[in-house]
Amino acid sequence: DEHAKTFWSAAKFMSTMRPRDAILEYVIAISNNRNDGVVKKALAILTGYVVLYRKLNSASFGVPHHRPRIYIDHVYTWLPLL
């Protein structure tokens, strides 16, 4: 899917380079049902990361336009998760 291309590239980069932490910001459409399989597949290659996400709208922070985004935080863990 063309819309998930950047997200997929970031996931591949992270699986290779293993940064300690990364925050991805993307359009909210990446989290819809049509792209759900792409996102799950990309996140599956990120073993060792704790993944947290939050959907935010810039209007909630005083910006004068409506721009919903998803922010995905990846924290690499060196210890195995239980």
Short mmCIF file of C-alpha atoms in Angstrom, two decimals:
data_model
loop_
_atom_site.label_atom_id
_atom_site.label_comp_id
_atom_site.label_asym_id
_atom_site.label_seq_id
_atom_site.Cartn_x
_atom_site.Cartn_y
_atom_site.Cartn_z
CA ASP A 1 0.00 0.00 0.00
CA GLU A 2 1.41 3.38 -1.03
CA HIS A 3 0.16 5.06 2.16
CA ALA A 4 2.15 2.71 4.41
CA LYS A 5 5.38 2.88 2.38
CA THR A 6 7.15 5.33 4.70
CA PHE A 7 6.00 3.43 7.78
CA TRP A 8 7.27 0.15 6.31
CA SER A 9 10.65 1.73 5.46
CA ALA A 10 11.00 3.02 9.03
CA ALA A 11 10.19 -0.44 10.44
CA LYS A 12 12.85 -2.05 8.21
CA PHE A 13 15.41 0.57 9.26
CA MET A 14 14.64 0.00 12.94
CA SER A 15 14.89 -3.79 12.63
CA THR A 16 18.34 -3.41 11.06
CA MET A 17 19.86 -0.52 13.03
CA ARG A 18 18.14 -1.19 16.38
CA PRO A 19 17.92 2.37 17.75
CA ARG A 20 17.26 2.52 21.49
CA ASP A 21 14.12 4.62 21.01
CA ALA A 22 12.13 5.94 18.08
CA ILE A 23 8.97 7.99 17.70
CA LEU A 24 7.08 7.79 14.43
CA GLU A 25 4.41 10.35 13.52
CA TYR A 26 2.01 9.44 10.78
CA VAL A 27 -1.40 10.29 9.38
CA ILE A 28 -4.24 8.68 11.28
CA ALA A 29 -5.18 6.60 8.19
CA ILE A 30 -2.26 4.26 8.90
CA SER A 31 -4.27 2.93 11.86
CA ASN A 32 -7.51 2.23 9.99
CA ASN A 33 -8.76 -1.27 9.22
CA ARG A 34 -7.64 -1.16 5.57
CA ASN A 35 -4.00 -0.73 6.63
CA ASP A 36 -4.21 -2.90 9.76
CA GLY A 37 -2.42 -5.88 8.20
CA VAL A 38 0.44 -3.70 6.94
CA VAL A 39 0.97 -2.12 10.35
CA LYS A 40 0.85 -5.45 12.19
CA LYS A 41 3.31 -7.00 9.73
CA ALA A 42 5.71 -4.04 10.08
CA LEU A 43 5.53 -4.09 13.89
CA ALA A 44 6.04 -7.88 13.98
CA ILE A 45 9.62 -7.51 12.70
CA LEU A 46 10.45 -5.18 15.58
CA THR A 47 11.16 -7.88 18.14
CA GLY A 48 12.59 -6.57 21.38
CA TYR A 49 10.65 -3.29 21.25
CA VAL A 50 7.87 -2.17 23.54
CA VAL A 51 5.44 -0.30 21.29
CA LEU A 52 3.09 2.39 22.58
CA TYR A 53 0.86 4.60 20.48
CA ARG A 54 -1.47 7.53 20.92
CA LYS A 55 -3.84 9.27 18.55
CA LEU A 56 -3.65 13.05 18.91
CA ASN A 57 -5.21 16.03 17.18
CA SER A 58 -3.16 19.20 16.81
CA ALA A 59 -6.29 21.28 17.53
CA SER A 60 -6.17 19.94 21.10
CA PHE A 61 -2.86 21.75 21.57
CA GLY A 62 -3.86 25.21 20.39
CA VAL A 63 -2.99 24.80 16.71
CA PRO A 64 -5.72 26.46 14.59
CA HIS A 65 -6.46 23.48 12.34
CA HIS A 66 -7.75 19.95 12.64
CA ARG A 67 -4.95 17.47 11.96
CA PRO A 68 -5.33 14.05 13.58
CA ARG A 69 -2.11 12.04 13.76
CA ILE A 70 -0.88 8.84 15.33
CA TYR A 71 2.36 8.87 17.33
CA ILE A 72 4.05 5.51 17.83
CA ASP A 73 6.84 5.23 20.40
CA HIS A 74 9.21 2.27 20.21
CA VAL A 75 11.52 1.54 23.14
CA TYR A 76 14.09 -1.21 22.69
CA THR A 77 14.48 -3.58 25.61
CA TRP A 78 17.65 -5.54 26.17
CA LEU A 79 15.94 -7.86 28.63
CA PRO A 80 13.47 -10.49 27.50
CA LEU A 81 9.85 -9.60 28.14
CA LEU A 82 7.96 -11.95 30.47
#
